[in-house]
Coordinates of C-alpha atoms and ligand atoms in Angstrom, one line a residue:
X1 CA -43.8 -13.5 -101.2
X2 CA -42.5 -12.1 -104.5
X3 CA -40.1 -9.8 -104.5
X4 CA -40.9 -6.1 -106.3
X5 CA -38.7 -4.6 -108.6
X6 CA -38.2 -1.1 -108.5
X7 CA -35.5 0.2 -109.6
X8 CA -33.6 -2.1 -113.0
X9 CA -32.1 -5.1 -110.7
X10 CA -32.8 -3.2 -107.4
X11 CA -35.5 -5.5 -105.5
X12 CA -38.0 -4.9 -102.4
X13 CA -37.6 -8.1 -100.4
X14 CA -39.2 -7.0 -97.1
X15 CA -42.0 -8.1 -95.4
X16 CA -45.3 -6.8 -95.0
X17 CA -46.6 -7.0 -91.0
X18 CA -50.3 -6.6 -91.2
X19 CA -51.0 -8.0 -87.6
X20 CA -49.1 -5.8 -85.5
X21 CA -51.2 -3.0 -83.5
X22 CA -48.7 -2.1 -81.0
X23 CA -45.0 -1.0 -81.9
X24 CA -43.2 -0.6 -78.7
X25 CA -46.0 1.5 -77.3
X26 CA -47.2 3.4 -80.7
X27 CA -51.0 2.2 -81.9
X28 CA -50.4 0.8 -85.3
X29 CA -53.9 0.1 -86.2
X30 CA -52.8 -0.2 -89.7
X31 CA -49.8 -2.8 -89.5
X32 CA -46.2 -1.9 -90.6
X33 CA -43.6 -3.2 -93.2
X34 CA -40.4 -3.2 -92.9
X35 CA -38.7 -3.0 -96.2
X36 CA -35.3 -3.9 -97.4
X37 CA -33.7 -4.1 -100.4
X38 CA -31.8 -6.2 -102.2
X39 CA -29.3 -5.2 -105.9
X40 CA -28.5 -7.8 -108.0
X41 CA -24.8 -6.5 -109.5
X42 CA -21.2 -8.3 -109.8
X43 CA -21.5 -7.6 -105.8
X44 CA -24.9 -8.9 -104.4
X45 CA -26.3 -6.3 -101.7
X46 CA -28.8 -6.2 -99.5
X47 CA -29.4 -2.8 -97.4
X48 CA -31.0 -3.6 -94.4
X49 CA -32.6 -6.4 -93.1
X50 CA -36.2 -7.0 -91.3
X51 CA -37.4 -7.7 -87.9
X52 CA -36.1 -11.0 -86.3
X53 CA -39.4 -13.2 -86.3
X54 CA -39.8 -12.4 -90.3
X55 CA -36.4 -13.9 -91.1
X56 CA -37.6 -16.7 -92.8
X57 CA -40.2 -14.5 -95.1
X58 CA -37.5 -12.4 -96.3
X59 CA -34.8 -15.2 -96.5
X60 CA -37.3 -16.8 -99.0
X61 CA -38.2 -13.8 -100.7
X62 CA -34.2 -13.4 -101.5
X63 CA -34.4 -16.7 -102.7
X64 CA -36.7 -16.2 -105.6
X65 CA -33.8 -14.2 -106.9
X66 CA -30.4 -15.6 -106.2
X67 CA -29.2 -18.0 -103.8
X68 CA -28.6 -16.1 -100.3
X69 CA -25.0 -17.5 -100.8
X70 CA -24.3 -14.8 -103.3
X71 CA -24.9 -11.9 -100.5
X72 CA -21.4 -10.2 -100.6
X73 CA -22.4 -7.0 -99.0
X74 CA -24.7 -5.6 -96.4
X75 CA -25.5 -2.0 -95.9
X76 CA -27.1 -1.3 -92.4
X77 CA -28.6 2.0 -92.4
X78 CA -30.2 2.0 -89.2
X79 CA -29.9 -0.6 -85.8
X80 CA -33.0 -0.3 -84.7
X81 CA -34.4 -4.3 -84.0
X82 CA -37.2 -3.9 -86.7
X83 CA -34.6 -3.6 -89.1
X84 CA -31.3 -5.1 -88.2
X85 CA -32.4 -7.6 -85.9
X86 CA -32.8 -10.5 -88.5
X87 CA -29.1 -9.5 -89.1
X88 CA -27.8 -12.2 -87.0
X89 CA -29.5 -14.8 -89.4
X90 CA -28.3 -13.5 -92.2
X91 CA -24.7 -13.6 -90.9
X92 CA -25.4 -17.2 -89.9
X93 CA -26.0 -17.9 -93.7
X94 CA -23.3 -15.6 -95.5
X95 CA -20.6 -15.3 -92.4
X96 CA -17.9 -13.4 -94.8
X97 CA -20.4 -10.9 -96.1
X98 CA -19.0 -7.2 -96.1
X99 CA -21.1 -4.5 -93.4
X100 CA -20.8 -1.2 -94.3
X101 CA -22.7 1.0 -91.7
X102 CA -21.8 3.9 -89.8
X103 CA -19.6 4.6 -86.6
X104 CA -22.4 4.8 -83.9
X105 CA -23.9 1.5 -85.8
X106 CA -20.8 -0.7 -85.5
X107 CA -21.0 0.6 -81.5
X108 CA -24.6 -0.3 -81.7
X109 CA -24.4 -3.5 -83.5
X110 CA -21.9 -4.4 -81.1
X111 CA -24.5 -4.3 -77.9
X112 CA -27.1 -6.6 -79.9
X113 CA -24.7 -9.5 -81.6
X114 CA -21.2 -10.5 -81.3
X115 CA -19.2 -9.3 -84.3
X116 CA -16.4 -10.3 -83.2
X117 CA -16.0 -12.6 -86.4
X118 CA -17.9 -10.1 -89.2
X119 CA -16.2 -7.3 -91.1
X120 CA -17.6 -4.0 -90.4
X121 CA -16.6 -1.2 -92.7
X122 CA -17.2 2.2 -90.9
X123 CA -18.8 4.5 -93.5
X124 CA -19.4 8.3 -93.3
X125 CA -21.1 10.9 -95.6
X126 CA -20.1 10.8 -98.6
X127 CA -17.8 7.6 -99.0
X128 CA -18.8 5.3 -101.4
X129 CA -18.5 1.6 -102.7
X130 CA -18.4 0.3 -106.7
X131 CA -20.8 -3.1 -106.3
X132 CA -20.5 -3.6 -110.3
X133 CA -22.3 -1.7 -112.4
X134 CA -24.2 0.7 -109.5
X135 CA -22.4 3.0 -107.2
X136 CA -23.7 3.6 -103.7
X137 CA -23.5 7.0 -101.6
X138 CA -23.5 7.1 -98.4
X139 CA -24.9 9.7 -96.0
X140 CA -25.2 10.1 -92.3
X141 CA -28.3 11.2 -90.6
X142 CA -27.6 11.2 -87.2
X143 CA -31.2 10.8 -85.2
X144 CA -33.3 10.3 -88.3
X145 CA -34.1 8.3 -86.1
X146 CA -31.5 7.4 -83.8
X147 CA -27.5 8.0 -83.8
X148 CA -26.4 5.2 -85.8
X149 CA -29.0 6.5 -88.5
X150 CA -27.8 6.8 -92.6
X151 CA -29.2 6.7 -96.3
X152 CA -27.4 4.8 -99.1
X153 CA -28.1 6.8 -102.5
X154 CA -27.9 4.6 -105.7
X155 CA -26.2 7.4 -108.0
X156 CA -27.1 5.6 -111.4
X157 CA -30.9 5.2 -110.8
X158 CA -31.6 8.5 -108.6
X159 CA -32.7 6.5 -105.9
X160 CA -32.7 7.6 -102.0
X161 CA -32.9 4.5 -99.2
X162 CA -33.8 6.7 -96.5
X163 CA -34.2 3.9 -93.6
X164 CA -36.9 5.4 -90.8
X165 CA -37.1 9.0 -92.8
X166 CA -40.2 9.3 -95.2
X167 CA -41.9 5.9 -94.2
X168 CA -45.3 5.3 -92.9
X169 CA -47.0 2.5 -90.4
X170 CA -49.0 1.2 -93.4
X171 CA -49.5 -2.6 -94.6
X172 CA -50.5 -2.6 -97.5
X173 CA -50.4 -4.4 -100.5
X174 CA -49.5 -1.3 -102.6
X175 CA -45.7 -1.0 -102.6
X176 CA -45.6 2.3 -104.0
X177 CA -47.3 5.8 -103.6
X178 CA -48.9 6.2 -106.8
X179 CA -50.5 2.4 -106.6
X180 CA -51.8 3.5 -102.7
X181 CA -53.5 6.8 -104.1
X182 CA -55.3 5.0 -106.8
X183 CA -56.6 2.2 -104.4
X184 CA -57.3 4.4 -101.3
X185 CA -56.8 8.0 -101.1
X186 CA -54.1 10.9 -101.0
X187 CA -55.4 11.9 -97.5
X188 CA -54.7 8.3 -95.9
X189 CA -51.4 8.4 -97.3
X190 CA -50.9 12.1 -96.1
X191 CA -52.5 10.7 -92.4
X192 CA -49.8 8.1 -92.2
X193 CA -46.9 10.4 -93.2
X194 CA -47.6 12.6 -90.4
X195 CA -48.7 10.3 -87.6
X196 CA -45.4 8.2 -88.2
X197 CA -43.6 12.4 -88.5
X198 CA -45.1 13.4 -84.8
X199 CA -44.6 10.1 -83.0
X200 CA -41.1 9.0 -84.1
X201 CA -39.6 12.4 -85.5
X202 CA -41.5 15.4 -84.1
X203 CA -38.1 15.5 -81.4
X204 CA -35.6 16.4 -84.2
X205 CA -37.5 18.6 -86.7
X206 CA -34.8 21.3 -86.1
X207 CA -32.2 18.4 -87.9
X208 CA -34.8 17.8 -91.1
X209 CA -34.1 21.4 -92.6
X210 CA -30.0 21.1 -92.2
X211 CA -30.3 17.5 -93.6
X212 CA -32.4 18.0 -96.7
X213 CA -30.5 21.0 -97.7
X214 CA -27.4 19.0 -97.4
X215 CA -28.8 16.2 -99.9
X216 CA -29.6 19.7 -102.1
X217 CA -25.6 20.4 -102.0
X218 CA -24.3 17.2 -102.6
X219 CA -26.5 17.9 -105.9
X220 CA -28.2 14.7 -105.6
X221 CA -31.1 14.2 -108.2
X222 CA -34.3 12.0 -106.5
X223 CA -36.4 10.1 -108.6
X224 CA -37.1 7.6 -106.0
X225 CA -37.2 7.4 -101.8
X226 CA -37.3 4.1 -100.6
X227 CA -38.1 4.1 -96.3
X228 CA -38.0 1.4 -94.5
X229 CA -41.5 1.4 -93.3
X230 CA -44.4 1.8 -95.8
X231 CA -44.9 2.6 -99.4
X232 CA -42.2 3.6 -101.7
X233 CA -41.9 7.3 -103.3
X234 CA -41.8 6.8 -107.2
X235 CA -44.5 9.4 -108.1
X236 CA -44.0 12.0 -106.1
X237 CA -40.7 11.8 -104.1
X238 CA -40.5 15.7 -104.0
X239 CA -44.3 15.5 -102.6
X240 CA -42.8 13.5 -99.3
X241 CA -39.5 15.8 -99.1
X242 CA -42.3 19.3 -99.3
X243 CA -44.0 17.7 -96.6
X244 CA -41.3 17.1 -94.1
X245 CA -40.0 20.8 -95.0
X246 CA -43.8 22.2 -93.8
X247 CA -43.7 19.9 -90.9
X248 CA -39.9 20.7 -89.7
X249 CA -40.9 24.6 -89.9
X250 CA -43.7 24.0 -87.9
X251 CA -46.7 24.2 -90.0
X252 CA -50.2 23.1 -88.1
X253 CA -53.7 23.6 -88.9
X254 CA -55.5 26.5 -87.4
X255 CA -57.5 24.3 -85.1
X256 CA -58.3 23.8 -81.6
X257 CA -57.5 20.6 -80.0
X258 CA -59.1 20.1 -76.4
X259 CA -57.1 16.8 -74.8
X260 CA -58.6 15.5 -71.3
X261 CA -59.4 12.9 -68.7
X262 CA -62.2 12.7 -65.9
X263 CA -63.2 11.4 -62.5
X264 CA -66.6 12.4 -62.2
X265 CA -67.6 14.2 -65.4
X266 CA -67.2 17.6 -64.1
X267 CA -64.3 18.1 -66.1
X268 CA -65.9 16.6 -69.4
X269 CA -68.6 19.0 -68.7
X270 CA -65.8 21.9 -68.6
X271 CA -65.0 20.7 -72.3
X272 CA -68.5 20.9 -73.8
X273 CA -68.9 24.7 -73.4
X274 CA -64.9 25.1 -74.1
X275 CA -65.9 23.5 -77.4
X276 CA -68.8 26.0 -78.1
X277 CA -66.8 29.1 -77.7
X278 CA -63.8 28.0 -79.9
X279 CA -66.4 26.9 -82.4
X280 CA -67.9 30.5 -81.7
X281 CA -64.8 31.8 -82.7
X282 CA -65.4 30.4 -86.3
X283 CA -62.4 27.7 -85.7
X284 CA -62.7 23.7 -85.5
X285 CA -62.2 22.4 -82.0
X286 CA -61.3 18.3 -81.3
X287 CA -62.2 17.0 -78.3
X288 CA -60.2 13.8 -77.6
X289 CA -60.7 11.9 -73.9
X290 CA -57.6 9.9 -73.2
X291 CA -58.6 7.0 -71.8
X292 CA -60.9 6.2 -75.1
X293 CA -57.7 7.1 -77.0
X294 CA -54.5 5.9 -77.8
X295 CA -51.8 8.0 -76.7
X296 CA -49.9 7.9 -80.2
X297 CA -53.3 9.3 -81.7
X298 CA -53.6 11.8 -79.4
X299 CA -50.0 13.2 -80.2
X300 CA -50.8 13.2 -84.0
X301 CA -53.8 15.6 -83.4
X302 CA -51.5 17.5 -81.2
X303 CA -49.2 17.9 -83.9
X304 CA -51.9 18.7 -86.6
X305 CA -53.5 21.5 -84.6
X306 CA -51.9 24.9 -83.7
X307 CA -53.6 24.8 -79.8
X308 CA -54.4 22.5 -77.2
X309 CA -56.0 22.7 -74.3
X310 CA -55.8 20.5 -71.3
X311 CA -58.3 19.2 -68.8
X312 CA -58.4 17.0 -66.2
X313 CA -59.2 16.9 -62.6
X314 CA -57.2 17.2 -59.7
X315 CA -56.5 14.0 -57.6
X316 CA -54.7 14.6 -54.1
X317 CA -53.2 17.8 -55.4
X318 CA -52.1 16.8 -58.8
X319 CA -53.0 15.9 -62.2
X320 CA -55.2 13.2 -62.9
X321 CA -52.2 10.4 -63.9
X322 CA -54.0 9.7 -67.5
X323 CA -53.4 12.8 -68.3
X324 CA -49.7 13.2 -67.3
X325 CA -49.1 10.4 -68.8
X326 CA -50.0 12.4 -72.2
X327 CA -47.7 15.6 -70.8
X328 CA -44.6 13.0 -70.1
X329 CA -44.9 11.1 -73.5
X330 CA -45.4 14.6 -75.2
X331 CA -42.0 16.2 -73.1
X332 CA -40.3 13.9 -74.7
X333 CA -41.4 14.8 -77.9
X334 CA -39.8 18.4 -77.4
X335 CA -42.8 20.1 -79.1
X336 CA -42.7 23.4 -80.5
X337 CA -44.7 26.0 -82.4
X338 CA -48.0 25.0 -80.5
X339 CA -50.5 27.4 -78.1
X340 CA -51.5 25.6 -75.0
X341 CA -53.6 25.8 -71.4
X342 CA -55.3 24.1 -69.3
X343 CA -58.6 23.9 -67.4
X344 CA -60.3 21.5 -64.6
X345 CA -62.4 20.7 -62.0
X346 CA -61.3 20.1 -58.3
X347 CA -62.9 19.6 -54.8
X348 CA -61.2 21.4 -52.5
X349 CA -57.2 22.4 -52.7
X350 CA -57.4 21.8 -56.6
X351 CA -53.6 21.9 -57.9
X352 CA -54.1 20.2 -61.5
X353 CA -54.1 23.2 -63.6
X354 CA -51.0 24.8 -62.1
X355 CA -49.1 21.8 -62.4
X356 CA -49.8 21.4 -65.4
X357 CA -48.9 25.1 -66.7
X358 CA -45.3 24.1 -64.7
X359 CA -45.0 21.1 -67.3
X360 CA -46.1 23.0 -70.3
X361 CA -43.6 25.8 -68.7
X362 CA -40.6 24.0 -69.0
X363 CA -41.5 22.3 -72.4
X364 CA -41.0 25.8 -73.6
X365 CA -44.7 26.3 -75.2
X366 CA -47.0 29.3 -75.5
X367 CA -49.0 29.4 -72.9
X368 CA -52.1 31.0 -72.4
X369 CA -53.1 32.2 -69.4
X370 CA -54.7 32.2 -66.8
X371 CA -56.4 28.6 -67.2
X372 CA -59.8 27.9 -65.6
X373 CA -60.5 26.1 -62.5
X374 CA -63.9 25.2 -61.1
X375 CA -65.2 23.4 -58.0
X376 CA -66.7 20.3 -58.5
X377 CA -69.8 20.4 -61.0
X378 CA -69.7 23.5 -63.6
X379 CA -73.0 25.5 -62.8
X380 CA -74.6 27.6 -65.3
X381 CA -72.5 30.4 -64.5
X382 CA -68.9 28.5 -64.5
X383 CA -70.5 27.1 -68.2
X384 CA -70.7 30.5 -69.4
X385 CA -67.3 30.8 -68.1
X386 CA -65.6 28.4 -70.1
X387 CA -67.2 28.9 -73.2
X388 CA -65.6 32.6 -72.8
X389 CA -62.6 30.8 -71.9
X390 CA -62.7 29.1 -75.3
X391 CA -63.6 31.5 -76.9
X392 CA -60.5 33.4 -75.5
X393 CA -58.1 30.7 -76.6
X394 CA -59.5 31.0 -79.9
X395 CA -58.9 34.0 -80.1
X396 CA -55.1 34.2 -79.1
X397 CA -54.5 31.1 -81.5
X398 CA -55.8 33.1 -84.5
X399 CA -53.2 35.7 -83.5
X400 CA -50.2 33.2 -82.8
X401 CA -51.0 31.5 -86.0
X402 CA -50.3 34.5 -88.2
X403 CA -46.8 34.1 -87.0
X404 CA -46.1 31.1 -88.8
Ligands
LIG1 FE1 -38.1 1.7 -88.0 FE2 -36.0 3.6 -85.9 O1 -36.8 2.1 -86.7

């Protein structure tokens, strides 16, 4: 592939991966890229690399501009395999290159290659490097996403390399946002932004304020973010920042979000009238079954919507497993700011919807209570009780919502 100027002498040389659907467990129905970035200047840098298998790609997309040879320094923002794992193969080809990356990335670099032989210059915030006639400015951003995590500023074009932060699972041949908009829409690019925010950054939301108010004091103007994953911010770079403020401060939709599983249908049925009395309540209600859905999309409504309720059935005592597999992926998550409860059917002990109040317990949610239990199939009467049961829910959220 060609590489894509965009900055004067500052080229995308990353690959775009429109095959993959699965990224270590997250759907990607839309592919990925993983960008990196290469300056021509007296000191030839790349910052980052790709993911191993596209080596070659990227190795020839370098090559359309200078000779590999001439790398003298690599910048490794972030560890993580889809981006430093072709690192090894560039090392292979330039062994006397200069590393800068931070503390926890030498440690981490350390478990994936031997480095015994490459010099690794520890960086921290606000250190920088000359590389000719382009200065670059490094800062640490511990889990965005992981510890080793960092952004290299270009100070003389305004331009932020924020690895993981600000990108999107998108292949597409638009590199930037502007080009995206004009060939699909503002929405799909707004869709991507926060699926990628809930499933890879929802846990450290309470670090995105801190962070981007420390970019504001080191009185760094933006004119450009360049992620790792996705299309580039040329257009609107303040549009992405905005974004991740609204989503770090917890800002949902005022919507209902009904997630469940079922053995028999009894607990589907549950939903249908739950539906109607949220929707009586003049508020949009999702109904998503889980084992139609992937569990990454699932999450992303979760995060767009201010409640969610929970169904499923109780098997020998407990939850029905699809479904706590959606509680356990979201624990891990650490959600906030989000009204939840649960409903289900059972047979005889039941048990689903108090352990599933435990879960939501402990993840420190609102709950609201008490949730709804019926045995077996829902009769007329139990339907009448959960569309009131909606329609309760509805009306709590519209309360909690004014909060935020
Ligand atoms: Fe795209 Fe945390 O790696």
């Amino acid at each position: 592939m060609k590489p894509v100027e965009i900055k004067p002498n500052i080229f995308w040389v990353g690959v775009i991966d429109w095959s993959i659907r699965d990224f270590h467990g997250y759907i990607t129905p839309k592919g990925t890229t993983y960008n990196n970035y290469l300056i021509l200047d007296k000191e030839v840098t790349l910052i980052d690399t790709v993911k191993e298998g596209f080596s070659e790609v990227m190795l020839k997309n370098i090559a359309h501009l200078t000779s590999v040879d001439k790398i003298k320094n690599i910048v490794i923002n972030h560890i993580e395999n889809d981006h430093a794992s072709a690192l090894g193969n560039v090392m292979d080809l330039v062994p006397s290159a200069k590393i800068f990356t931070s503390a926890k990335g030498k440690e981490g670099l350390s478990r994936f290659f031997d480095i015994s032989k490459w010099d690794i210059n520890v960086v921290k915030t606000g250190d920088k490097i000359n590389i000719g006639s382009k200065t670059l400015l490094f800062i640490e951003t511990p889990m965005l996403h992981w510890p080793d995590s960092m952004m290299t500023y270009v100070c003389e074009d305004e331009l932020l390399i924020s690895q993981d932060a600000f990108g999107q699972h998108l292949a597409t041949s638009a590199r930037f946002d502007d080009e995206f908009i004009n060939a699909c829409s503002l929405n799909e690019l707004q869709d991507a932004v926060i699926d990628y925010y809930a499933n890879i950054l929802m846990p450290f939301g309470f670090i995105i304020k801190p962070k981007i108010e420390e970019l504001n004091k080191l009185g760094l103007k933006i004119s450009m973010i360049a992620p790792d994953h996705g299309i580039i911010w040329r257009k609107s770079p303040e549009w992405v920042i905005n974004k991740y403020l609204d989503m770090a401060n917890g800002k949902a939709e005022e919507k209902v979000l009904i997630v469940y599983d079922t053995m028999w249908k009894s607990t589907e049925y549950m939903t249908y009238s739950i539906a109607q009395g949220v929707k009586e309540e003049g508020l949009d209600c999702k109904v998503i079954k889980l084992r139609a859905t992937p569990l990454s999309w699932a999450i992303t409504q979760f995060w767009n919507c201010r409640g969610t309720l929970i169904g499923s059935p109780t098997l020998n005592n407990l939850a029905f497993p699809p479904v706590m597999q959606f509680l356990q992926y979201l624990k891990g998550l650490r959600p906030k700011n989000r009204l939840v409860g649960a409903f289900g059917s059972y047979g005889w002990g039941g048990g689903a919807v108090k352990e599933i109040y435990e879960l939501l317990k402990n993840m420190g949610l609102e709950v609201y209570e008490p949730g709804i239990q019926l045995k077996y199939r829902p009769s007329l009467e139990d339907e009448e009780k959960c569309f009131e049961f909606g329609r309760g829910f509805a009306r709590k959220l519209k309360e909690y919502h004014k909060s935020f």
